XYZ file of C-alpha atoms in Angstrom:
64
model
C 193.627 57.259 107.092
C 192.348 60.736 106.272
C 189.856 59.204 103.810
C 188.335 57.106 106.580
C 188.020 60.157 108.833
C 186.418 62.153 106.011
C 183.872 59.401 105.319
C 183.087 59.092 109.042
C 182.571 62.861 109.309
C 180.284 62.853 106.259
C 178.189 59.984 107.635
C 177.954 61.706 111.019
C 176.869 64.936 109.307
C 174.017 63.249 107.450
C 172.922 61.375 110.572
C 172.807 64.654 112.498
C 170.798 66.248 109.685
C 168.284 63.385 109.756
C 167.973 63.680 113.535
C 167.478 67.446 113.244
C 164.663 66.965 110.744
C 162.947 64.380 112.930
C 163.187 66.636 116.016
C 161.754 69.575 114.060
C 158.966 67.331 112.749
C 158.061 66.389 116.329
C 158.063 70.007 117.498
C 156.145 71.527 114.605
C 154.168 68.513 113.439
C 153.917 66.905 110.032
C 152.902 68.863 106.959
C 149.209 68.777 106.137
C 148.712 68.079 102.474
C 145.772 69.846 100.881
C 144.363 69.251 97.463
C 144.566 72.012 94.907
C 141.235 73.723 94.318
C 139.523 72.204 97.321
C 136.515 74.271 98.305
C 136.498 76.337 95.118
C 134.354 76.092 92.026
C 137.099 75.335 89.520
C 134.745 73.507 87.142
C 131.353 74.932 86.156
C 128.304 72.954 87.274
C 127.104 72.370 83.703
C 130.207 70.419 82.683
C 133.924 70.732 82.262
C 135.569 74.059 81.553
C 136.373 74.870 77.964
C 139.404 76.671 76.630
C 137.313 79.736 75.775
C 135.716 80.014 79.209
C 139.017 79.372 80.963
C 140.845 82.037 78.968
C 137.984 84.485 79.580
C 138.226 83.867 83.303
C 141.946 84.482 83.218
C 141.492 87.738 81.312
C 138.818 88.877 83.775
C 135.825 88.323 81.534
C 132.521 86.911 82.631
C 131.299 83.627 81.184
C 127.760 82.363 81.221
């Protein structure tokens, strides 16, 4: 009998957690997904970035 009570308590716990998340989602609103690098010049206009230019940018160098 104690196994049935334990399973019922566990199911009730997860149902309450799901309800809590849905209430918080209604209050705050859903997450807005943004793309990485949106609005930045991650790739040079003359083509794709090379390993040399990428490593120079990381080290603080200037590439042409």
